[in-house]
mmCIF file of C-alpha atoms in Angstrom:
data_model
loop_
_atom_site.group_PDB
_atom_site.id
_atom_site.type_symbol
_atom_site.label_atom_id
_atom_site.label_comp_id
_atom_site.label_asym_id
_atom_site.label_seq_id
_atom_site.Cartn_x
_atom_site.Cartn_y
_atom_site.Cartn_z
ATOM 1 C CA UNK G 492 152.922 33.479 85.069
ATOM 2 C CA UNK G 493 152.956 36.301 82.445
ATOM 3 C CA UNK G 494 156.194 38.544 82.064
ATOM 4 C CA UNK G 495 155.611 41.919 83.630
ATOM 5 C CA UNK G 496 156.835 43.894 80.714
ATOM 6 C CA UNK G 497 155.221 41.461 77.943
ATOM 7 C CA UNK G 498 151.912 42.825 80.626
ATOM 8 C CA UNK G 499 152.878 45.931 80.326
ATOM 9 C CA UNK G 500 152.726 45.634 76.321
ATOM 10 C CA UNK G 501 149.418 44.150 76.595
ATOM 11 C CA UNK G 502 148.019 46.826 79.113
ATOM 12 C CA UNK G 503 149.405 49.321 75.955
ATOM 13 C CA UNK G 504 147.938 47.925 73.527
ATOM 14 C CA UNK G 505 144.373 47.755 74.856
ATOM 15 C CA UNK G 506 145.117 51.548 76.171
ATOM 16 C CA UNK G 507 146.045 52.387 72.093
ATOM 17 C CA UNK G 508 142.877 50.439 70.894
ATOM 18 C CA UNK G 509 140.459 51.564 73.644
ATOM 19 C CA UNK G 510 141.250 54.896 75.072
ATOM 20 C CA UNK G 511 141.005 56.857 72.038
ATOM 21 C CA UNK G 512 143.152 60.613 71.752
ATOM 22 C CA UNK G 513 139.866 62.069 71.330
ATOM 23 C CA UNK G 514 138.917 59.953 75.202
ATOM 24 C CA UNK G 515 141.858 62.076 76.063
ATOM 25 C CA UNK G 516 140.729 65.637 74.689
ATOM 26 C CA UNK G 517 137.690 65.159 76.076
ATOM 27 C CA UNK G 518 139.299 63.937 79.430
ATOM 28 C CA UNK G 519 141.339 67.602 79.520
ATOM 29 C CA UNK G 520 138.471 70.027 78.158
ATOM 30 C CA UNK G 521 136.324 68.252 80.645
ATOM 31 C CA UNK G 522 138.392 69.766 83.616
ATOM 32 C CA UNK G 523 139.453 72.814 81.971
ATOM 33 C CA UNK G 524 135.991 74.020 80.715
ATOM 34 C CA UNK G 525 133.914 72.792 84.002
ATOM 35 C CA UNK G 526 137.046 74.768 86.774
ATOM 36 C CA UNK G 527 137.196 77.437 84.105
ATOM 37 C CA UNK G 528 133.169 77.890 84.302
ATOM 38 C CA UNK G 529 132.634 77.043 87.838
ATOM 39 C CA UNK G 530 135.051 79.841 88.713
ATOM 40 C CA UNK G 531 133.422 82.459 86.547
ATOM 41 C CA UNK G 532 130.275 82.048 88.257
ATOM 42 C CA UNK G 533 131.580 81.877 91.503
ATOM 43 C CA UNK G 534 133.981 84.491 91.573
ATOM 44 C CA UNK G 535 133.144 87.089 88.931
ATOM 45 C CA UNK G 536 135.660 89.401 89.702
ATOM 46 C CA UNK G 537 138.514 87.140 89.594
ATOM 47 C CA UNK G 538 140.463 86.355 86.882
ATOM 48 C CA UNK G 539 140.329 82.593 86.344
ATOM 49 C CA UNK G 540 143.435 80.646 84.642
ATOM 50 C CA UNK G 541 145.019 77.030 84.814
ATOM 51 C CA UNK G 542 147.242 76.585 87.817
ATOM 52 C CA UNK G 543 149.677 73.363 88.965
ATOM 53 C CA UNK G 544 146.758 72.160 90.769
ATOM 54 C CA UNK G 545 144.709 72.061 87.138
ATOM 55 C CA UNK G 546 147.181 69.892 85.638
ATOM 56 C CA UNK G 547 147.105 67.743 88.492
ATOM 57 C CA UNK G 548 142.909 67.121 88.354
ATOM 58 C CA UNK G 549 143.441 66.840 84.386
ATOM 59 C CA UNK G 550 146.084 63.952 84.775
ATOM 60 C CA UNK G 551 144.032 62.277 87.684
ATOM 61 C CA UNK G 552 141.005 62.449 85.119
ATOM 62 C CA UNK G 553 142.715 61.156 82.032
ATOM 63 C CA UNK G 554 143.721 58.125 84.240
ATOM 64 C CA UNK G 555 140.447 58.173 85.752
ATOM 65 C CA UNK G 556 138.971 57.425 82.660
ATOM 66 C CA UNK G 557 140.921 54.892 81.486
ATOM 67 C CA UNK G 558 140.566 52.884 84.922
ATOM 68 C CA UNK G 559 136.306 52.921 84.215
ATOM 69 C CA UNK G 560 137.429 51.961 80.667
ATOM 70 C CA UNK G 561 138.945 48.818 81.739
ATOM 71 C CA UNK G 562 135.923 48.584 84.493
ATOM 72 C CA UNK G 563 133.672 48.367 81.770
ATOM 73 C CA UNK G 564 135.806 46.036 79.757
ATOM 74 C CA UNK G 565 135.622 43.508 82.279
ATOM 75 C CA UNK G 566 131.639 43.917 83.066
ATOM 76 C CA UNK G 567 130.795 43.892 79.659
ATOM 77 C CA UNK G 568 132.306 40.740 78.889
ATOM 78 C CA UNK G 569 129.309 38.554 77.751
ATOM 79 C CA UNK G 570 127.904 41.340 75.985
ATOM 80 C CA UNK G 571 130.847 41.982 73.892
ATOM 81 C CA UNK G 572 131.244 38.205 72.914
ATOM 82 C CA UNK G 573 127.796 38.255 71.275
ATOM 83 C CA UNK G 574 127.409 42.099 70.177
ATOM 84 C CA UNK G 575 131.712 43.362 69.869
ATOM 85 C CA UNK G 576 133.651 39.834 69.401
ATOM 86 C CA UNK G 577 136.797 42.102 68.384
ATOM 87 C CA UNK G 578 137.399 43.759 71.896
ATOM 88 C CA UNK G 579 140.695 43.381 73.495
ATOM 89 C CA UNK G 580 139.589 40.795 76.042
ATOM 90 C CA UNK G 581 137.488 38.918 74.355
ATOM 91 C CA UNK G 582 139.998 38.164 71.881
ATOM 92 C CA UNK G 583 142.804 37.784 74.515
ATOM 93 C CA UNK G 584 144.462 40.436 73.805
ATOM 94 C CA UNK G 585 144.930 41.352 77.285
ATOM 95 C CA UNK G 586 143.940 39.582 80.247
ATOM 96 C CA UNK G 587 141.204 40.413 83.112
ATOM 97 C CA UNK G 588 143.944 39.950 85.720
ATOM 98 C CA UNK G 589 146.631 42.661 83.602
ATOM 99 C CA UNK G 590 143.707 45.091 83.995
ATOM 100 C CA UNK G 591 142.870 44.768 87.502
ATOM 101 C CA UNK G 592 146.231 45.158 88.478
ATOM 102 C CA UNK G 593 146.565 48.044 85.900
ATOM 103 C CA UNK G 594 143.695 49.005 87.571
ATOM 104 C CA UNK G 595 145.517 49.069 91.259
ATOM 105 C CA UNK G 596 148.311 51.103 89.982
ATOM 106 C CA UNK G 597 145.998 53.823 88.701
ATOM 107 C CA UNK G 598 143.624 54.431 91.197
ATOM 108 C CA UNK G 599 147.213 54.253 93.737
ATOM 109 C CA UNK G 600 148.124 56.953 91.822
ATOM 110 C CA UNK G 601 145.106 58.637 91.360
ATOM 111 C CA UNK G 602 144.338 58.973 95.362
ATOM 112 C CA UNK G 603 148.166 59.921 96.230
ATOM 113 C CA UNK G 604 148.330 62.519 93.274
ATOM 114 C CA UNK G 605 144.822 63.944 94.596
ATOM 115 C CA UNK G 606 146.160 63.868 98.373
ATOM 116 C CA UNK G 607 148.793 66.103 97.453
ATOM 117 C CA UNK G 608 146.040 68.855 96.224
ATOM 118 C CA UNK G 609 143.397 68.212 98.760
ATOM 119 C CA UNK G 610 142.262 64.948 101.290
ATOM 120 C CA UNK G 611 138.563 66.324 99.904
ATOM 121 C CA UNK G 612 140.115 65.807 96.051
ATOM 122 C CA UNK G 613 141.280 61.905 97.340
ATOM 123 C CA UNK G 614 138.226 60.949 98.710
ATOM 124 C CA UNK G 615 136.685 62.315 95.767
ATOM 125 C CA UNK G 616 138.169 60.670 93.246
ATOM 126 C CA UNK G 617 138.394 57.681 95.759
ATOM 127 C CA UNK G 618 134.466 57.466 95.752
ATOM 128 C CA UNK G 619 134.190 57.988 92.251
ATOM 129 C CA UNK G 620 136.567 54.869 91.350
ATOM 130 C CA UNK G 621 134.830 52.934 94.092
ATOM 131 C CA UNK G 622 131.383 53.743 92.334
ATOM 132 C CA UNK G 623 132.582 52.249 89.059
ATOM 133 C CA UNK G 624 133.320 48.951 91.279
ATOM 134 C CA UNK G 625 129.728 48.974 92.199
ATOM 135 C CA UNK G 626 127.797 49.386 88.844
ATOM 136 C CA UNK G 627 130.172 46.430 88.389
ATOM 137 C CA UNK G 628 128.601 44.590 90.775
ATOM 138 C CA UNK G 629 124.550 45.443 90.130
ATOM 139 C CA UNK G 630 125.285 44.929 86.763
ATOM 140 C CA UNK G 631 126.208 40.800 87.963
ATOM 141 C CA UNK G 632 123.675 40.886 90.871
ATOM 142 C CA UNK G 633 120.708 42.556 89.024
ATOM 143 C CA UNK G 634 119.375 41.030 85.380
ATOM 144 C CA UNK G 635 117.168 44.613 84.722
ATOM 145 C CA UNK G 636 120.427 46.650 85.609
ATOM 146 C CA UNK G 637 122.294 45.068 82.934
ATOM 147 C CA UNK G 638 119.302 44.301 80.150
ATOM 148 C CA UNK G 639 117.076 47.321 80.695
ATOM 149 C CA UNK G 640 119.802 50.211 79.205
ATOM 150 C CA UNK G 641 116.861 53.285 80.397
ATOM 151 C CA UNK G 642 117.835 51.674 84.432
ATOM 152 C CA UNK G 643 121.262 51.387 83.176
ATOM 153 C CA UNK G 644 121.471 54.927 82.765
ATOM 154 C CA UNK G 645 120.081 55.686 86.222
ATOM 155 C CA UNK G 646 122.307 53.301 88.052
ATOM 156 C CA UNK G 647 125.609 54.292 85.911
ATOM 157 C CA UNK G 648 125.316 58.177 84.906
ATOM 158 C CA UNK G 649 126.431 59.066 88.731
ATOM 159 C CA UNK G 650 130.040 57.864 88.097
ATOM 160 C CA UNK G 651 130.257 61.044 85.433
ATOM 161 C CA UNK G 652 128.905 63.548 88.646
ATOM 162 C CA UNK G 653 131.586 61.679 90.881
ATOM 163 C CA UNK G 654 133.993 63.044 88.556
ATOM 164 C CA UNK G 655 132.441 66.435 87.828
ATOM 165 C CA UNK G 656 131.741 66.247 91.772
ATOM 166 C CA UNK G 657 135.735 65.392 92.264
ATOM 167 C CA UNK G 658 136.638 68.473 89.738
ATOM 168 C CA UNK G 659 134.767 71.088 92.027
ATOM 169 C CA UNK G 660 135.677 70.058 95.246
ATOM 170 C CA UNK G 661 139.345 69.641 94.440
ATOM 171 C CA UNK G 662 139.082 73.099 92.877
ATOM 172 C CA UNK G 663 137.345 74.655 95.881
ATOM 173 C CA UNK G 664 140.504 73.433 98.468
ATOM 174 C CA UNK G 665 142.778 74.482 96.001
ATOM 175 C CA UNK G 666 141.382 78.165 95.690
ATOM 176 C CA UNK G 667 140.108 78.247 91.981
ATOM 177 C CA UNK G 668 136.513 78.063 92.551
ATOM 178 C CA UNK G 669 134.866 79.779 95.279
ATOM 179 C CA UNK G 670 132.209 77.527 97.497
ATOM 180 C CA UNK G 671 128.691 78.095 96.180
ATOM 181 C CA UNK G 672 125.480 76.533 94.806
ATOM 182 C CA UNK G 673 126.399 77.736 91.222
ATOM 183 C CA UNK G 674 129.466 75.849 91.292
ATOM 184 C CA UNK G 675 127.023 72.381 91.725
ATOM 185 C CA UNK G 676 124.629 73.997 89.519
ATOM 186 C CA UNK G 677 127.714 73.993 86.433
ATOM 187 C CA UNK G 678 127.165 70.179 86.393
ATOM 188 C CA UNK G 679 124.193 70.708 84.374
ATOM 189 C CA UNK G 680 126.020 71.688 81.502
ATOM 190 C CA UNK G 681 127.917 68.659 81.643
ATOM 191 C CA UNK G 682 125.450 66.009 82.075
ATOM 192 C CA UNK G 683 123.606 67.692 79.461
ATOM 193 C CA UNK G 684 126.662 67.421 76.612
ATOM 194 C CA UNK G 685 127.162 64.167 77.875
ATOM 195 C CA UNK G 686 124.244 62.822 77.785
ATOM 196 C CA UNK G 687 123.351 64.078 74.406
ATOM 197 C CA UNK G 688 126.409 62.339 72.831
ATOM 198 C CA UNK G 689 125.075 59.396 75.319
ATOM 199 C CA UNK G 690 121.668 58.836 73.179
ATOM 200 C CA UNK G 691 123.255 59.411 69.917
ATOM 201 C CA UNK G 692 125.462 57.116 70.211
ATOM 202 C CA UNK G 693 123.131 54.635 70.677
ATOM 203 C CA UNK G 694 120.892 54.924 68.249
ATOM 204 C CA UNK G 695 119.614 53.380 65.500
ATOM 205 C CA UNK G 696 116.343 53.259 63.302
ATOM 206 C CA UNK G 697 116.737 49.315 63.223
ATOM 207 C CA UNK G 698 115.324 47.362 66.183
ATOM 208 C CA UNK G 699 117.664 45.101 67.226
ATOM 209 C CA UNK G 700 116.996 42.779 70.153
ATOM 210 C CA UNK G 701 119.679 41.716 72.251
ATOM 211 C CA UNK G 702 121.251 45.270 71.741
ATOM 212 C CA UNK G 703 121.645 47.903 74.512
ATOM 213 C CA UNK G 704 120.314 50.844 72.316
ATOM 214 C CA UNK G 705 118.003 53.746 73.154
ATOM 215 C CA UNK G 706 116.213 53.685 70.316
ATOM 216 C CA UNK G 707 115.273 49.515 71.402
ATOM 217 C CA UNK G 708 113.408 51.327 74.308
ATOM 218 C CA UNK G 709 112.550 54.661 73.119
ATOM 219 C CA UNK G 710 112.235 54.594 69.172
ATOM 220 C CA UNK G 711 114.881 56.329 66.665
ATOM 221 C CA UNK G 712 113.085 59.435 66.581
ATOM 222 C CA UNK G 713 112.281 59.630 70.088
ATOM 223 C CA UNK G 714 116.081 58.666 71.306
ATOM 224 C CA UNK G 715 117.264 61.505 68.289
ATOM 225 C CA UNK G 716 114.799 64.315 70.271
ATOM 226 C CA UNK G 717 116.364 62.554 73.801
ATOM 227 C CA UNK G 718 119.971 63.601 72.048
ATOM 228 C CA UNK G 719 118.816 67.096 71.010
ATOM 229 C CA UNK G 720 116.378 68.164 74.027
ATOM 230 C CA UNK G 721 120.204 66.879 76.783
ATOM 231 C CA UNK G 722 122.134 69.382 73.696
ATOM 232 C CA UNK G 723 119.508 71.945 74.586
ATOM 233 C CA UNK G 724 119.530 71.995 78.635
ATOM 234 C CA UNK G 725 123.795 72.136 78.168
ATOM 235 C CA UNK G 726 123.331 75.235 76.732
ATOM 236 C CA UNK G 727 120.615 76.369 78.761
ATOM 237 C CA UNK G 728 122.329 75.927 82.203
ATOM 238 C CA UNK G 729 125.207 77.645 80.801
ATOM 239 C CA UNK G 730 123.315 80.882 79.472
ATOM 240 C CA UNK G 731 121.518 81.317 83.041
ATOM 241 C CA UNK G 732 124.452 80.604 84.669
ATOM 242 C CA UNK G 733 126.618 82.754 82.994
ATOM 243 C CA UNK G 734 124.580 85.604 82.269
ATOM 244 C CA UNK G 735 125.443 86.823 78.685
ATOM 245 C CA UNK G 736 122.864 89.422 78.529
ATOM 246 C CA UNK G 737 125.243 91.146 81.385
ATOM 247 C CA UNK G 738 128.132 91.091 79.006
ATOM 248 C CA UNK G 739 129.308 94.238 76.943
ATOM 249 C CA UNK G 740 130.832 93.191 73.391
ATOM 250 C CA UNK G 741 133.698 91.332 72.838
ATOM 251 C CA UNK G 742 132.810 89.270 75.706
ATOM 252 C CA UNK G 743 128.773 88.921 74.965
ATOM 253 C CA UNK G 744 129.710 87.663 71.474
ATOM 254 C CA UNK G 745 131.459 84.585 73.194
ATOM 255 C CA UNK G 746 128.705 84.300 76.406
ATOM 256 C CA UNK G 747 125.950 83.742 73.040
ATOM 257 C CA UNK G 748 127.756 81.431 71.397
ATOM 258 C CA UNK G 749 126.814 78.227 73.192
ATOM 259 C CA UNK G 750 123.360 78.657 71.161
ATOM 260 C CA UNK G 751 124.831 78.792 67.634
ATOM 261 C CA UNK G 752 126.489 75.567 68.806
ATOM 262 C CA UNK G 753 122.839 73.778 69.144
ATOM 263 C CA UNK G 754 122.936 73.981 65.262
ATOM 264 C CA UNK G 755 125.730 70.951 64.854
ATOM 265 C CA UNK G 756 123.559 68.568 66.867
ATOM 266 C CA UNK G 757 120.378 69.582 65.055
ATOM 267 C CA UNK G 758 121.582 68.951 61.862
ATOM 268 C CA UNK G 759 123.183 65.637 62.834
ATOM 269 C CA UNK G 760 119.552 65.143 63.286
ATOM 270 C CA UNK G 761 118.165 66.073 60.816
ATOM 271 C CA UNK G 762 120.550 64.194 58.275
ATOM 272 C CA UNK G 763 119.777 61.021 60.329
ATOM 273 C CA UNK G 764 115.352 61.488 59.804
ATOM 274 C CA UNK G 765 115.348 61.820 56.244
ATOM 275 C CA UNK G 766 118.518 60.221 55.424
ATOM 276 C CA UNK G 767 118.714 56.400 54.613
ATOM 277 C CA UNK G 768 121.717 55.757 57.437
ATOM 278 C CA UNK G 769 120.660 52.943 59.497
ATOM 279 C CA UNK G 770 122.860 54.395 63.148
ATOM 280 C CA UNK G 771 122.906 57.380 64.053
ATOM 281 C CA UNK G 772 126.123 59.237 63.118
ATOM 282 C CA UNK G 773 128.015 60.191 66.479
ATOM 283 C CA UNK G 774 130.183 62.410 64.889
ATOM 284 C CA UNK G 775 127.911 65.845 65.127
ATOM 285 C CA UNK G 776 127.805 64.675 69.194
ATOM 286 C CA UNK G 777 131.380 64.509 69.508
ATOM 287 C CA UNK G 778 132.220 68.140 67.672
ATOM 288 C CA UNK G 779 128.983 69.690 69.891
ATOM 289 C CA UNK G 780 131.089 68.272 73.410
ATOM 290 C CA UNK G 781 134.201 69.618 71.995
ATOM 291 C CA UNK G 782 132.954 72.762 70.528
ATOM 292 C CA UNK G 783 131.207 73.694 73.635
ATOM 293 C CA UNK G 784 133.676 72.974 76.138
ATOM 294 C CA UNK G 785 136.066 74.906 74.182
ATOM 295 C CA UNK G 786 133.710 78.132 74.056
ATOM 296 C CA UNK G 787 133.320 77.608 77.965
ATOM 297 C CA UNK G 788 137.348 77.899 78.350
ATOM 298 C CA UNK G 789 137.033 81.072 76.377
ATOM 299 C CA UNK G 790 134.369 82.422 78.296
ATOM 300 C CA UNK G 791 136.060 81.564 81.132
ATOM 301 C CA UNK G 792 139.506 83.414 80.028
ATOM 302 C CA UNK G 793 138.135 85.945 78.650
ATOM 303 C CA UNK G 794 135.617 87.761 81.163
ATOM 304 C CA UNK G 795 134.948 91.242 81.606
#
């Protein structure tokens, strides 16, 4: 039987090599920018800022996200031995039984640390763990859900509204965000930056067989314009949500900027079509996400 604290080591160790700090800054802009913008469109005339209960969704998330992260270390295991032979547990690094029970202890702590904000946050955040469980499970029942990565994203993209979904609701109970259809409507944005850091990261102008890649299924440029055209409906939802045109300068200046932003993607783009590079760099993705949810905390603080 392993020593607990030689698991514990182990379980830190995968966390340091797996759950990146930028997993972690996206984790925390994630909950900041969608209660900040879910709140401005809900309830104009109130002033929106980060409260007790905030901190609470933003350390249920961070865990959150680690706990799928060690889900899909454990369903990607025969993958990973032929296509990433260097992840934790396929080396040994860390066991599958260390991360289910790492896996207990977080989504213990994730349900009591949502109960004391809201029973809707817990069963939120409940259903949303509970959905990663499944995916787990169609992914070892059903040969097309784990081979075919277009019905991939159907069955597994839901887990990401389960958490947007939890963010909402917990921030309805706890009086930041005011019950309405724009508040579901905000999840638009987010699938959309998701998703277009989703195809880019899995792209490549090679065709390689075997590999879960977009561009297997779509084509490079066609997975690239997949990328852009999720980069452009982000920005979309946000400018009819938020209304910039009803702005007065300073604030306009920061309701327009989400467009500007389209310009990082689109050149990631671009370098990729006429460069020689044989993936797709991810790096423009990641800076658009960032960028973006950082412009939606500052529309969100900074209101008329």
């Amino acid at each position: 039987m392993t020593n607990p604290l030689v698991s514990v080591v182990r379980i830190a160790r995968f966390t340091a090599v797996m759950y990146k700090p930028h997993y972690l800054l996206y984790g925390v802009l994630w909950v900041l920018a969608l209660e900040g913008t879910a709140s401005l469109v809900t309830q104009p005339d109130s002033a929106w800022r980060p409260t007790g209960a905030t901190v609470v969704r933003i350390i249920v998330v961070a865990f959150v996200l680690l706990y799928l992260r060690m889900v899909d270390e454990q369903k990607d295991l025969e993958y990973d031995r032929v296509h990433n032979p260097d992840r934790p547990l396929v080396t040994g690094a860390v066991s599958a039984a260390e991360l289910r029970v790492a896996m207990g202890i977080i989504a213990i702590g994730a349900v009591a640390g949502s109960l004391t904000l809201s029973v809707g946050s817990a069963v939120m955040i409940a259903v949303a763990m509970a959905y990663g469980l499944v995916l787990w499970g169609l992914e070892q029942l059903f040969a097309t859900v784990r081979t075919n990565i277009l019905v991939n994203l159907v069955v597994t993209y839901p887990v990401q509204l389960l958490v947007t979904g939890y963010i909402v609701v917990s921030a309805i109970d706890t009086g930041e965000v005011r019950a309405h259809w724009q508040a579901a409507a905000v999840a638009g944005v987010f699938a959309g930056a998701f998703l277009q850091f989703e195809f880019a990261r899995k792209t490549s102008r090679e065709r390689r067989p075997g590999e879960l890649l977009y561009s297997n299924a779509l084509g490079a440029k066609e997975s690239v314009a997949a990328s852009l055209l999720c980069a452009v409906a982000a920005v979309l939802f946000d400018l009819l949500l938020v209304r910039p045109w009803d702005y007065s300068p300073p604030s306009s200046l920061i309701a327009w900027l989400p467009i500007p932003l389209l310009l990082i993607p689109a050149l990631g783009a671009l370098k990729f079509l006429r460069g020689d590079r044989k993936d797709y760099p991810p790096v423009p993705a990641v800076i658009f996400i960032l960028a973006l949810y950082l412009t939606l905390i500052a529309q969100a603080l900074t209101r008329p």
